[in-house]
Amino acid sequence: MQPSTDAQPPPRDDEAWVVIPLYNEATVIAGVVTELLDVFSHVVCIDDGSTDGSGDVARHAGARVLRHPYNLGQGAALQTGISYVRQQAGARYIVTFDADGQHRIVDAIAMVHEARERDLAIVFGSRFLDARTNPGRIKKVVLKTAVWVTNRTTGLRLTDAHNGLRVIRHDAALSVNMQQDRMAHATEIVLQLGRSHLPWAEYPVEVVYSDYSKAKGQSVLNSINILVDLIVN
């Protein structure tokens, strides 16, 4: 018997909205948006003052694009996206996703499934729950230090504090009102979500350290800058 050629792809997820802070990622954002739209019906990019036409590229790829008039920082872009999605009818989950292609869509799908199956309000991605991600020795030390600082600040017990892949249910998203525009937002959002006292869990994800993502800001130096920002703020 010949296999059927009439199989239809699974329907796209209408309830989970993807939020992507976007700053000067014109060379990769179209691919990221296109792959996400195969799975999720709604992809929102917040163009945070890009100077390379990233917003137009994302829109042509099918994303909704919100614009900041100038660069305000990743925390501000994330807050703009979360605030926007909270107002959309039918939006039950927010998936925060980085623009540079370092996250895997299969992980985002699994995290949304986990939230639904276990009735979780928050699912944090963690690169340290399995062996797929190799950040390098120095970067791992910096990230683990950030985890220690975040856990001391928030009272939660995370294994990965600076992972941009998260799933946030609508009721939990109502507790998010970040004031930290730069990288310290990664701790602030954990603190605010933790104070909601809603059920949460971590989920193992892979972070892809490509040559592109390293050049864009995943270097060891950038990690140290994150840590300094975290401590100072």
GROMACS .gro file of C-alpha atoms in nm, residues 1-187:
model
  187
    1MET     CA    1   0.000   0.000   0.000
    2GLN     CA    2   0.135   0.340  -0.090
    3PRO     CA    3   0.143   0.595   0.192
    4SER     CA    4  -0.130   0.856   0.169
    5THR     CA    5  -0.027   1.191   0.027
    6ASP     CA    6  -0.338   1.358   0.169
    7ALA     CA    7  -0.209   1.396   0.526
    8GLN     CA    8  -0.270   1.747   0.653
    9PRO     CA    9  -0.031   1.932   0.882
   10PRO     CA   10  -0.160   1.984   1.238
   11PRO     CA   11  -0.356   2.306   1.287
   12ARG     CA   12  -0.165   2.606   1.407
   13ASP     CA   13  -0.192   2.707   1.772
   14ASP     CA   14  -0.431   3.004   1.800
   15GLU     CA   15  -0.402   3.047   2.177
   16ALA     CA   16  -0.024   3.078   2.214
   17TRP     CA   17   0.115   3.409   2.092
   18VAL     CA   18   0.487   3.442   2.028
   19VAL     CA   19   0.658   3.766   2.140
   20ILE     CA   20   0.999   3.848   1.990
   21PRO     CA   21   1.210   4.151   2.095
   22LEU     CA   22   1.378   4.256   1.772
   23TYR     CA   23   1.686   4.469   1.725
   24ASN     CA   24   1.900   4.460   1.410
   25GLU     CA   25   1.837   4.097   1.315
   26ALA     CA   26   1.747   4.153   0.949
   27THR     CA   27   1.962   3.866   0.826
   28VAL     CA   28   1.786   3.597   1.030
   29ILE     CA   29   1.444   3.720   1.145
   30ALA     CA   30   1.255   3.616   0.832
   31GLY     CA   31   1.354   3.252   0.882
   32VAL     CA   32   1.266   3.262   1.252
   33VAL     CA   33   0.922   3.414   1.185
   34THR     CA   34   0.845   3.181   0.894
   35GLU     CA   35   0.921   2.869   1.096
   36LEU     CA   36   0.720   2.993   1.394
   37LEU     CA   37   0.419   3.070   1.174
   38ASP     CA   38   0.411   2.707   1.063
   39VAL     CA   39   0.311   2.624   1.420
   40PHE     CA   40   0.174   2.939   1.585
   41SER     CA   41  -0.091   3.163   1.429
   42HIS     CA   42   0.031   3.480   1.599
   43VAL     CA   43   0.389   3.609   1.598
   44VAL     CA   44   0.451   3.961   1.732
   45CYS     CA   45   0.788   4.130   1.680
   46ILE     CA   46   0.875   4.444   1.873
   47ASP     CA   47   1.115   4.638   1.655
   48ASP     CA   48   1.327   4.811   1.919
   49GLY     CA   49   1.465   5.091   1.705
   50SER     CA   50   1.641   4.874   1.448
   51THR     CA   51   1.849   5.053   1.187
   52ASP     CA   52   1.880   4.763   0.943
   53GLY     CA   53   1.516   4.725   0.836
   54SER     CA   54   1.448   4.430   1.067
   55GLY     CA   55   1.090   4.540   1.126
   56ASP     CA   56   1.006   4.547   0.756
   57VAL     CA   57   1.167   4.206   0.705
   58ALA     CA   58   0.963   4.060   0.991
   59ARG     CA   59   0.641   4.210   0.856
   60HIS     CA   60   0.702   4.072   0.508
   61ALA     CA   61   0.760   3.731   0.666
   62GLY     CA   62   0.414   3.750   0.824
   63ALA     CA   63   0.470   3.885   1.176
   64ARG     CA   64   0.279   4.167   1.339
   65VAL     CA   65   0.533   4.439   1.409
   66LEU     CA   66   0.521   4.697   1.687
   67ARG     CA   67   0.783   4.970   1.677
   68HIS     CA   68   0.980   5.165   1.934
   69PRO     CA   69   1.094   5.501   1.794
   70TYR     CA   70   1.445   5.433   1.921
   71ASN     CA   71   1.631   5.156   2.101
   72LEU     CA   72   1.492   5.114   2.454
   73GLY     CA   73   1.641   4.777   2.541
   74GLN     CA   74   1.529   4.416   2.543
   75GLY     CA   75   1.334   4.448   2.867
   76ALA     CA   76   1.129   4.737   2.732
   77ALA     CA   77   1.061   4.550   2.407
   78LEU     CA   78   0.949   4.244   2.596
   79GLN     CA   79   0.716   4.451   2.814
   80THR     CA   80   0.565   4.617   2.507
   81GLY     CA   81   0.496   4.276   2.354
   82ILE     CA   82   0.349   4.126   2.670
   83SER     CA   83   0.127   4.429   2.726
   84TYR     CA   84   0.004   4.408   2.366
   85VAL     CA   85  -0.078   4.037   2.375
   86ARG     CA   86  -0.258   4.067   2.709
   87GLN     CA   87  -0.518   4.281   2.528
   88GLN     CA   88  -0.578   4.037   2.241
   89ALA     CA   89  -0.894   3.826   2.243
   90GLY     CA   90  -0.823   3.456   2.267
   91ALA     CA   91  -0.461   3.493   2.375
   92ARG     CA   92  -0.413   3.235   2.652
   93TYR     CA   93  -0.035   3.191   2.646
   94ILE     CA   94   0.262   3.413   2.565
   95VAL     CA   95   0.578   3.249   2.434
   96THR     CA   96   0.884   3.475   2.466
   97PHE     CA   97   1.138   3.389   2.197
   98ASP     CA   98   1.471   3.540   2.092
   99ALA     CA   99   1.511   3.682   1.743
  100ASP     CA  100   1.855   3.544   1.661
  101GLY     CA  101   1.754   3.180   1.609
  102GLN     CA  102   1.915   3.046   1.927
  103HIS     CA  103   1.590   2.885   2.045
  104ARG     CA  104   1.435   2.572   1.898
  105ILE     CA  105   1.071   2.579   1.799
  106VAL     CA  106   1.025   2.218   1.905
  107ASP     CA  107   1.110   2.327   2.260
  108ALA     CA  108   0.853   2.607   2.248
  109ILE     CA  109   0.587   2.360   2.130
  110ALA     CA  110   0.675   2.118   2.410
  111MET     CA  111   0.665   2.393   2.673
  112VAL     CA  112   0.317   2.507   2.567
  113HIS     CA  113   0.205   2.144   2.577
  114GLU     CA  114   0.355   2.110   2.926
  115ALA     CA  115   0.169   2.420   3.045
  116ARG     CA  116  -0.160   2.283   2.918
  117GLU     CA  117  -0.115   1.927   3.040
  118ARG     CA  118   0.000   2.026   3.391
  119ASP     CA  119  -0.211   2.343   3.420
  120LEU     CA  120   0.102   2.550   3.473
  121ALA     CA  121   0.094   2.929   3.460
  122ILE     CA  122   0.466   2.969   3.388
  123VAL     CA  123   0.720   2.743   3.219
  124PHE     CA  124   1.081   2.860   3.224
  125GLY     CA  125   1.321   2.716   2.968
  126SER     CA  126   1.646   2.581   3.112
  127ARG     CA  127   1.958   2.489   2.916
  128PHE     CA  128   2.101   2.312   3.220
  129LEU     CA  129   1.843   2.035   3.258
  130ASP     CA  130   1.989   1.816   2.985
  131ALA     CA  131   2.315   1.781   2.794
  132ARG     CA  132   2.218   1.936   2.459
  133THR     CA  133   2.363   2.283   2.525
  134ASN     CA  134   2.732   2.350   2.565
  135PRO     CA  135   2.779   2.717   2.659
  136GLY     CA  136   3.150   2.678   2.728
  137ARG     CA  137   3.323   2.672   3.065
  138ILE     CA  138   3.356   3.045   3.132
  139LYS     CA  139   3.009   3.134   3.011
  140LYS     CA  140   2.865   2.851   3.220
  141VAL     CA  141   3.031   2.995   3.532
  142VAL     CA  142   2.888   3.339   3.456
  143LEU     CA  143   2.538   3.200   3.391
  144LYS     CA  144   2.545   2.991   3.708
  145THR     CA  145   2.648   3.301   3.904
  146ALA     CA  146   2.352   3.486   3.752
  147VAL     CA  147   2.129   3.197   3.860
  148TRP     CA  148   2.260   3.225   4.216
  149VAL     CA  149   2.195   3.601   4.225
  150THR     CA  150   1.848   3.558   4.076
  151ASN     CA  151   1.749   3.284   4.317
  152ARG     CA  152   1.872   3.490   4.611
  153THR     CA  153   1.667   3.785   4.484
  154THR     CA  154   1.347   3.607   4.389
  155GLY     CA  155   1.325   3.316   4.632
  156LEU     CA  156   1.267   3.074   4.342
  157ARG     CA  157   1.496   2.781   4.269
  158LEU     CA  158   1.577   2.803   3.900
  159THR     CA  159   1.860   2.631   3.717
  160ASP     CA  160   1.876   2.891   3.436
  161ALA     CA  161   1.790   3.256   3.499
  162HIS     CA  162   1.886   3.416   3.165
  163ASN     CA  163   1.693   3.203   2.920
  164GLY     CA  164   1.466   3.402   2.691
  165LEU     CA  165   1.239   3.107   2.610
  166ARG     CA  166   0.942   3.116   2.846
  167VAL     CA  167   0.572   3.031   2.835
  168ILE     CA  168   0.351   3.262   3.040
  169ARG     CA  169  -0.021   3.206   3.082
  170HIS     CA  170  -0.247   3.510   3.055
  171ASP     CA  171  -0.321   3.532   3.427
  172ALA     CA  172   0.050   3.521   3.510
  173ALA     CA  173   0.129   3.781   3.243
  174LEU     CA  174  -0.094   4.027   3.426
  175SER     CA  175   0.169   4.038   3.702
  176VAL     CA  176   0.447   4.148   3.464
  177ASN     CA  177   0.528   4.519   3.469
  178MET     CA  178   0.901   4.543   3.408
  179GLN     CA  179   1.089   4.867   3.471
  180GLN     CA  180   1.435   4.733   3.386
  181ASP     CA  181   1.494   4.806   3.019
  182ARG     CA  182   1.827   4.626   2.981
  183MET     CA  183   1.942   4.276   3.070
  184ALA     CA  184   1.847   4.302   3.438
  185HIS     CA  185   1.489   4.249   3.316
  186ALA     CA  186   1.567   3.876   3.312
  187THR     CA  187   1.572   3.874   3.692
   0.00000   0.00000   0.00000
